[in-house]
Coordinates of C-alpha atoms and ligand atoms in Angstrom, one line a residue:
M276 CA 0.0 0.0 0.0
T277 CA 1.4 3.4 -0.8
F278 CA 0.4 6.4 1.3
S279 CA -0.5 9.8 -0.1
Y280 CA -1.3 12.6 2.3
S281 CA -1.9 15.0 -0.6
G282 CA -4.1 17.8 0.5
K283 CA -4.5 16.3 4.0
L284 CA -1.2 16.8 5.8
A285 CA 1.6 19.4 5.9
V286 CA 4.6 20.0 8.2
L287 CA 4.3 23.3 9.9
Y288 CA 7.3 25.5 10.8
E289 CA 6.3 27.9 13.6
G290 CA 9.6 29.9 13.5
L291 CA 11.3 27.9 16.3
G292 CA 13.8 25.1 16.2
D293 CA 16.0 23.7 13.4
L294 CA 14.4 24.4 10.0
A295 CA 16.4 21.6 8.5
A296 CA 14.6 19.0 10.7
Y297 CA 11.3 20.3 9.4
Q298 CA 12.5 20.1 5.8
Q299 CA 13.7 16.6 6.2
L300 CA 10.4 15.5 7.9
A301 CA 8.4 17.0 5.0
G302 CA 10.7 15.3 2.5
R303 CA 10.4 11.9 4.2
L304 CA 6.6 12.1 4.1
S305 CA 6.4 13.9 0.7
V306 CA 4.2 16.6 2.1
P307 CA 4.5 20.4 1.8
L308 CA 6.3 22.5 4.4
R309 CA 4.2 25.4 5.5
S310 CA 5.4 28.3 7.7
V311 CA 3.2 30.4 10.0
S312 CA 4.9 33.5 8.5
M313 CA 3.1 32.8 5.1
P314 CA -0.5 34.1 4.8
G315 CA -3.0 31.3 4.4
Y316 CA -0.6 28.7 5.7
D317 CA -3.5 26.9 7.4
Q318 CA -6.0 26.9 4.6
Q319 CA -5.0 23.9 2.5
E320 CA -4.4 20.9 4.7
S321 CA -6.5 19.5 7.6
F322 CA -3.6 18.1 9.6
F323 CA -0.1 19.5 10.6
L324 CA 3.0 18.0 12.1
C325 CA 5.3 20.1 14.2
W326 CA 7.5 19.9 17.3
R327 CA 6.0 21.6 20.3
E328 CA 7.3 21.3 23.9
G329 CA 9.9 18.7 22.9
S330 CA 7.5 16.3 21.2
L331 CA 6.5 15.7 17.6
K332 CA 2.8 16.5 17.5
L333 CA -0.1 15.9 15.1
I334 CA -2.5 18.8 15.1
D335 CA -5.8 19.1 13.3
R336 CA -6.8 22.5 11.8
Q337 CA -9.5 23.2 14.4
L338 CA -7.0 22.8 17.2
L339 CA -4.0 24.5 15.6
R340 CA -3.8 27.1 18.3
K341 CA -4.1 24.5 21.1
G342 CA -1.7 21.6 22.0
G343 CA -1.8 18.8 19.4
M344 CA -1.3 15.1 20.0
A345 CA 1.9 13.3 20.6
V346 CA 2.5 9.7 21.5
E347 CA 2.2 9.8 25.2
I348 CA 5.0 8.0 27.0
E349 CA 4.0 8.5 30.6
P350 CA 2.0 5.8 32.3
R351 CA -1.7 6.4 32.2
P352 CA -3.4 7.4 35.4
G353 CA -3.6 4.5 37.8
E354 CA -0.8 2.6 36.0
Q355 CA 2.1 1.4 38.1
R356 CA 5.4 3.3 37.5
S357 CA 7.7 0.4 38.5
W358 CA 9.2 -1.9 36.0
P359 CA 8.1 -4.5 35.3
A360 CA 4.6 -3.2 36.3
P361 CA 2.3 -5.8 37.7
K362 CA 0.6 -7.9 35.1
T363 CA -3.0 -7.1 36.1
G364 CA -6.1 -6.1 34.2
A365 CA -7.8 -7.5 31.1
L366 CA -4.9 -6.9 28.6
A367 CA -2.4 -8.7 30.9
Q368 CA -4.8 -11.6 31.4
A369 CA -5.2 -11.9 27.6
I370 CA -1.5 -11.8 26.9
G371 CA -0.9 -14.2 29.8
R372 CA 1.8 -14.8 32.3
K373 CA 3.6 -17.5 30.3
T374 CA 4.2 -15.1 27.4
K375 CA 7.6 -13.5 27.1
T376 CA 7.8 -12.1 23.6
V377 CA 5.1 -10.0 22.0
I378 CA 4.7 -8.3 18.6
D379 CA 2.2 -5.4 18.4
A380 CA 1.3 -5.6 14.7
T381 CA -0.9 -2.4 14.8
T382 CA 1.0 0.0 17.0
G383 CA -0.9 3.3 16.1
W384 CA -0.5 5.7 19.0
G385 CA 1.5 3.2 20.9
Q386 CA -0.6 3.2 24.0
D387 CA -1.2 -0.5 24.2
S388 CA 2.5 -1.1 23.2
L389 CA 3.8 1.1 25.9
H390 CA 1.5 -0.7 28.4
I391 CA 2.8 -4.0 27.3
F392 CA 6.4 -2.7 27.4
R393 CA 5.9 -1.4 31.0
M394 CA 4.6 -4.8 32.1
G395 CA 8.1 -6.2 31.1
Y396 CA 7.2 -8.2 28.0
E397 CA 9.8 -8.2 25.2
L398 CA 8.1 -6.2 22.6
R399 CA 8.5 -5.4 18.9
C400 CA 6.2 -3.0 17.2
I401 CA 4.9 -2.9 13.6
E402 CA 3.2 0.1 12.0
R403 CA 2.5 0.9 8.3
S404 CA 1.5 4.5 8.4
P405 CA 4.5 6.7 7.7
V406 CA 3.1 9.6 9.8
M407 CA 2.4 7.3 12.8
L408 CA 6.0 5.9 12.4
E409 CA 7.4 9.4 12.7
L410 CA 5.3 10.1 15.8
L411 CA 6.3 6.7 17.3
A412 CA 10.1 7.1 16.5
D413 CA 10.0 10.5 18.2
A414 CA 8.3 9.0 21.3
F415 CA 10.6 6.0 21.5
A416 CA 13.6 8.4 21.5
R417 CA 12.0 10.4 24.3
L418 CA 11.3 7.1 26.2
T419 CA 15.1 6.4 26.5
Q420 CA 15.4 9.7 28.3
L421 CA 12.9 8.8 31.0
D422 CA 14.6 8.3 34.4
W423 CA 13.4 4.8 35.0
V424 CA 14.2 3.7 31.5
S425 CA 17.8 4.9 31.5
R426 CA 18.3 3.7 35.1
L427 CA 17.3 0.2 34.2
K428 CA 19.2 0.5 30.9
L429 CA 16.1 -0.6 28.9
E430 CA 16.1 -0.3 25.1
P431 CA 12.8 1.0 23.6
P432 CA 10.8 -1.5 21.6
E433 CA 12.0 -2.2 18.1
L434 CA 9.9 -0.3 15.6
I435 CA 9.4 -2.2 12.3
P436 CA 7.9 -0.2 9.4
G437 CA 5.7 -1.9 6.9
N438 CA 2.5 -3.8 6.4
A439 CA 2.3 -6.4 9.1
I440 CA 0.8 -9.0 6.7
A441 CA 4.1 -9.0 4.9
V442 CA 6.4 -8.4 7.9
L443 CA 4.8 -11.3 9.9
S444 CA 5.3 -13.7 7.0
E445 CA 9.1 -13.0 7.0
L446 CA 9.8 -13.2 10.7
E447 CA 12.9 -15.1 11.8
H448 CA 11.8 -15.6 15.4
A449 CA 8.1 -16.3 16.1
P450 CA 6.9 -14.4 19.1
D451 CA 4.8 -16.0 21.8
C452 CA 2.0 -13.6 21.2
I453 CA 0.9 -11.3 18.4
Y454 CA -1.4 -8.4 19.4
L455 CA -3.8 -6.8 17.0
D456 CA -5.9 -3.7 17.4
P457 CA -7.0 -2.7 13.9
M458 CA -9.4 0.1 13.2
F459 CA -13.1 -1.0 13.1
P460 CA -15.7 1.2 11.5
P461 CA -17.5 3.3 14.2
K462 CA -20.8 1.8 15.3
R463 CA -21.7 3.7 18.4
K464 CA -23.6 6.9 18.7
K465 CA -21.4 10.1 18.6
S466 CA -21.5 10.5 22.3
A467 CA -19.8 7.2 22.8
L468 CA -17.2 7.7 20.0
A469 CA -13.6 6.8 20.7
K470 CA -11.0 9.3 22.0
K471 CA -10.0 12.3 19.9
S472 CA -6.6 10.6 19.0
M473 CA -8.5 7.6 17.5
T474 CA -11.0 9.7 15.5
V475 CA -8.0 11.7 14.1
L476 CA -6.3 8.4 13.1
R477 CA -9.5 7.3 11.3
D478 CA -9.8 10.7 9.5
L479 CA -6.2 10.5 8.4
L480 CA -5.8 6.8 7.6
G481 CA -9.3 5.4 7.1
D482 CA -10.5 2.0 8.4
D483 CA -8.2 -1.0 8.1
E484 CA -9.9 -3.0 5.4
D485 CA -7.5 -5.9 5.4
K486 CA -8.2 -7.1 9.0
D487 CA -9.0 -10.6 8.0
Q488 CA -5.8 -11.1 6.1
L489 CA -3.9 -9.6 9.0
F490 CA -5.6 -12.0 11.4
A491 CA -4.7 -15.0 9.2
A492 CA -1.1 -13.8 8.9
A493 CA -0.9 -13.4 12.7
M494 CA -2.2 -16.9 13.3
K495 CA 0.4 -18.3 10.9
A496 CA 3.3 -16.3 12.4
T497 CA 2.7 -16.6 16.1
A498 CA 4.2 -19.4 18.3
K499 CA 1.4 -19.6 20.8
K500 CA -1.4 -17.0 20.5
V501 CA -3.0 -14.0 18.9
V502 CA -4.9 -11.4 21.0
V503 CA -7.4 -9.2 19.2
K504 CA -8.7 -6.0 20.8
S505 CA -12.1 -4.9 19.5
P506 CA -15.0 -2.7 20.5
D507 CA -17.4 -4.9 22.6
D508 CA -20.2 -4.5 20.0
V509 CA -18.4 -6.1 17.0
E510 CA -18.2 -9.7 15.9
P511 CA -14.9 -11.4 16.9
L512 CA -12.4 -11.0 14.1
G513 CA -11.4 -14.7 13.9
G514 CA -14.7 -16.4 14.8
A515 CA -15.3 -17.8 18.3
P516 CA -12.2 -17.1 20.4
H517 CA -10.7 -19.5 22.9
E518 CA -11.0 -17.0 25.7
S519 CA -12.2 -13.4 26.0
F520 CA -11.5 -10.7 28.6
S521 CA -13.6 -7.6 28.8
G522 CA -12.5 -4.1 29.5
K523 CA -14.5 -0.8 29.3
L524 CA -16.5 -0.9 26.0
L525 CA -13.9 -3.3 24.6
R526 CA -12.9 -6.9 24.5
Y527 CA -9.6 -8.8 24.2
D528 CA -10.3 -12.1 22.2
V529 CA -7.6 -14.7 22.6
Y530 CA -6.9 -17.3 19.8
L531 CA -4.5 -20.1 20.7
K532 CA -2.4 -21.8 18.0
V533 CA -3.3 -25.5 18.0
Ligands
SAM187 C1 -6.6 1.4 16.1 S1 -5.0 1.9 15.8 C2 -4.1 1.1 17.0 C3 -4.1 1.8 18.3 C4 -3.1 1.3 19.3 N1 -3.4 0.0 19.8 C5 -2.8 2.2 20.5 O1 -2.9 1.8 21.6 O2 -2.6 3.4 20.2 C6 -4.6 0.9 14.4 C7 -3.2 1.1 13.8 O3 -2.8 -0.1 13.2 C8 -2.2 0.2 11.9 N2 -2.4 -0.9 11.1 C9 -3.5 -1.5 10.7 N3 -3.3 -2.6 9.9 C10 -2.0 -2.7 9.8 C11 -1.1 -3.6 9.0 N4 -1.7 -4.5 8.3 N5 0.2 -3.4 9.1 C12 0.7 -2.4 9.8 N6 0.0 -1.5 10.5 C13 -1.4 -1.6 10.5 C14 -2.9 1.5 11.5 O4 -2.1 2.2 10.6 C15 -3.1 2.2 12.8 O5 -2.1 3.1 13.1

């Protein structure tokens, strides 16, 4: 799949920082570089990328004067800050205590990946969207600077660019678990819609239409199991799962390799 962000995305230079880094980012993504010093800079694209407060951020036009969204590397409220964090909750139950190695094949905003990383699993991350890869690479570089990460000399998860369907078919070492969280079309009423970060992802990338092939590739490539996260009101991706663990408005379906 080739990505074209034509008319949708630009890199925005706000007059601060190293212009060359902005030029290179725009070049890597093949999108225009806009500058706030040019009239009408915000009239053509709906999304912008720029560095604010030390993080690469994705900003939609309506929120251009507010913060923007970066891959959040701090634990979410209530999550343990020790490492490895306790393996509690529905995600940990689905991945399981006997699992050591995990591949997140749909990394997105990296929130599930970072949760898995904090619980001490050995993690590799696949993502196909070039813009999400830029946001993730920026976040994983920031991760190495966190106190607890550098103190424990932890390496950030390996980030593998590409379509997971192809990447998984060429793995040298099968992981114990492959984790999938593809984008499902929204079914709920607006009030119950996903978080802003997820709606932005859908606006920018669209739904993941090849979920069935991804599931098949994951079942083939895993050593032990595949875990699929989905909204609680959609059919299980791979038919009846072996086990299922419920979270808030979502489900983790577990498929064992037999
Ligand atoms: C719903 S988001 C994942 C959110 C993520 N679990 C989190 O915690 O932020 C789905 C992501 O998976 C990626 N994706 C979907 N299918 C993929 C595939 N076949 N190969 C690689 N990435 C894929 C999409 O580009 C998107 O960024």
